Amino acid sequence: MTRRVTGYAAEVTVSDGQRFASLGGVVVRNRRLVLLWLRRQALRLANGHGLPLAAEPVRLSTGDDVRPVHFHGSDAPDELRRWATHSAHQDHAIRALEAGFPALFTVLDPAVGLSLTLAGWRGRTGDR
């Protein structure tokens, strides 16, 4: 009997310090796809800043994009964009995943007390 990793997961969550909600998530086969998905969601959320929220989230053909969120300040979108586009941040995240640790990145919107977290982690191990 051998143990194997069943894949990787990623999720984007939002919290006001008391309540917690998932904006969406995905399960993929490797850590590079986790990072790719998280980067895409960070850019999508950052680039949507200042645009009106749709009544129903627009889904791409993959059906795995997170629901949009409204930021009240400009720091959070700028931080998301910086995390998604700077290689040092991406290198740190992929090294964490390679070592078996979660890759986490949180931005704060202090104007309304919200925190948005991008998280990726190794899936469960199972018997084979």
Short mmCIF file of C-alpha atoms in Angstrom, two decimals:
data_model
loop_
_atom_site.label_atom_id
_atom_site.label_comp_id
_atom_site.label_asym_id
_atom_site.label_seq_id
_atom_site.Cartn_x
_atom_site.Cartn_y
_atom_site.Cartn_z
CA MET A 1 0.00 0.00 0.00
CA THR A 2 1.47 3.37 -1.02
CA ARG A 3 0.38 6.88 -0.10
CA ARG A 4 -0.17 9.40 -2.85
CA VAL A 5 -1.21 13.04 -3.16
CA THR A 6 -4.59 13.38 -4.85
CA GLY A 7 -3.87 16.84 -6.25
CA TYR A 8 -3.84 20.43 -5.13
CA ALA A 9 -6.59 22.81 -4.14
CA ALA A 10 -6.97 26.58 -4.15
CA GLU A 11 -9.58 28.90 -2.73
CA VAL A 12 -10.25 32.61 -2.40
CA THR A 13 -11.98 33.66 0.80
CA VAL A 14 -13.19 36.89 2.35
CA SER A 15 -13.68 37.70 6.02
CA ASP A 16 -14.84 40.62 8.10
CA GLY A 17 -13.13 39.27 11.22
CA GLN A 18 -16.26 37.49 12.43
CA ARG A 19 -17.72 35.90 9.33
CA PHE A 20 -15.99 33.97 6.59
CA ALA A 21 -17.12 33.22 3.02
CA SER A 22 -15.64 31.42 0.07
CA LEU A 23 -15.64 33.33 -3.21
CA GLY A 24 -14.71 30.19 -5.11
CA GLY A 25 -12.16 27.45 -5.42
CA VAL A 26 -10.71 24.75 -7.61
CA VAL A 27 -9.00 21.36 -7.39
CA VAL A 28 -6.20 20.77 -9.90
CA ARG A 29 -3.56 18.14 -10.56
CA ASN A 30 -0.35 20.04 -9.74
CA ARG A 31 1.08 23.00 -7.85
CA ARG A 32 1.83 25.03 -10.97
CA LEU A 33 -1.85 24.96 -11.91
CA VAL A 34 -2.75 26.08 -8.38
CA LEU A 35 -0.44 29.06 -8.73
CA LEU A 36 -1.72 29.85 -12.22
CA TRP A 37 -5.33 29.81 -10.98
CA LEU A 38 -4.52 31.99 -7.96
CA ARG A 39 -2.65 34.50 -10.13
CA ARG A 40 -5.57 34.67 -12.57
CA GLN A 41 -8.04 35.26 -9.75
CA ALA A 42 -5.83 37.94 -8.15
CA LEU A 43 -5.62 39.83 -11.44
CA ARG A 44 -9.31 39.36 -12.14
CA LEU A 45 -10.25 40.77 -8.73
CA ALA A 46 -7.75 43.63 -9.00
CA ASN A 47 -8.79 44.56 -12.52
CA GLY A 48 -12.47 44.53 -11.54
CA HIS A 49 -11.89 47.25 -8.93
CA GLY A 50 -14.16 50.20 -9.56
CA LEU A 51 -16.41 48.31 -11.97
CA PRO A 52 -20.02 47.71 -10.97
CA LEU A 53 -20.67 44.21 -9.64
CA ALA A 54 -22.86 42.04 -11.84
CA ALA A 55 -26.01 40.59 -10.28
CA GLU A 56 -24.79 37.13 -11.28
CA PRO A 57 -21.07 36.53 -11.60
CA VAL A 58 -19.94 36.13 -15.16
CA ARG A 59 -18.40 32.68 -15.59
CA LEU A 60 -15.86 31.78 -18.18
CA SER A 61 -16.13 28.46 -19.97
CA THR A 62 -14.04 26.79 -17.25
CA GLY A 63 -16.64 27.74 -14.63
CA ASP A 64 -14.03 28.14 -11.91
CA ASP A 65 -13.54 31.91 -11.53
CA VAL A 66 -14.28 33.46 -8.17
CA ARG A 67 -17.16 35.80 -7.50
CA PRO A 68 -16.19 39.48 -7.73
CA VAL A 69 -15.71 41.59 -4.63
CA HIS A 70 -15.96 45.36 -4.22
CA PHE A 71 -12.91 47.05 -2.71
CA HIS A 72 -13.43 50.39 -1.03
CA GLY A 73 -9.80 51.49 -1.22
CA SER A 74 -7.19 51.15 -3.93
CA ASP A 75 -4.49 49.43 -1.86
CA ALA A 76 -6.00 45.94 -1.97
CA PRO A 77 -6.27 45.77 -5.79
CA ASP A 78 -2.73 47.16 -6.13
CA GLU A 79 -1.40 44.54 -3.69
CA LEU A 80 -3.22 41.74 -5.54
CA ARG A 81 -1.78 42.91 -8.84
CA ARG A 82 1.71 43.18 -7.36
CA TRP A 83 1.51 39.64 -5.87
CA ALA A 84 0.32 38.19 -9.19
CA THR A 85 2.91 39.88 -11.38
CA HIS A 86 6.16 39.90 -9.39
CA SER A 87 8.35 36.84 -9.77
CA ALA A 88 9.68 36.98 -6.19
CA HIS A 89 6.15 36.51 -4.82
CA GLN A 90 5.49 33.67 -7.24
CA ASP A 91 8.81 32.00 -6.40
CA HIS A 92 7.97 32.14 -2.70
CA ALA A 93 4.52 30.63 -3.30
CA ILE A 94 5.77 27.75 -5.48
CA ARG A 95 8.54 26.96 -2.97
CA ALA A 96 5.98 26.78 -0.17
CA LEU A 97 3.85 24.37 -2.21
CA GLU A 98 6.90 22.27 -3.14
CA ALA A 99 7.78 21.96 0.55
CA GLY A 100 4.25 20.81 1.40
CA PHE A 101 3.16 24.07 3.01
CA PRO A 102 0.19 26.17 1.93
CA ALA A 103 0.74 29.22 -0.23
CA LEU A 104 -1.18 32.08 1.39
CA PHE A 105 -1.59 35.72 0.49
CA THR A 106 -3.96 38.10 2.28
CA VAL A 107 -4.87 41.67 1.44
CA LEU A 108 -6.81 44.02 3.68
CA ASP A 109 -9.41 46.60 2.82
CA PRO A 110 -9.24 48.69 6.01
CA ALA A 111 -12.00 51.04 4.86
CA VAL A 112 -14.55 48.31 5.61
CA GLY A 113 -12.50 45.84 7.65
CA LEU A 114 -12.42 43.06 5.08
CA SER A 115 -9.60 40.66 4.39
CA LEU A 116 -9.30 38.65 1.19
CA THR A 117 -7.11 35.55 1.20
CA LEU A 118 -5.76 33.56 -1.73
CA ALA A 119 -4.75 30.08 -0.61
CA GLY A 120 -3.32 27.02 -2.32
CA TRP A 121 -2.37 23.72 -0.71
CA ARG A 122 -1.51 20.12 -1.38
CA GLY A 123 -4.48 17.78 -1.44
CA ARG A 124 -5.02 14.89 0.88
CA THR A 125 -2.99 11.77 0.67
CA GLY A 126 -4.77 8.53 0.13
CA ASP A 127 -4.04 4.82 0.10
CA ARG A 128 -3.40 3.24 -3.19
#
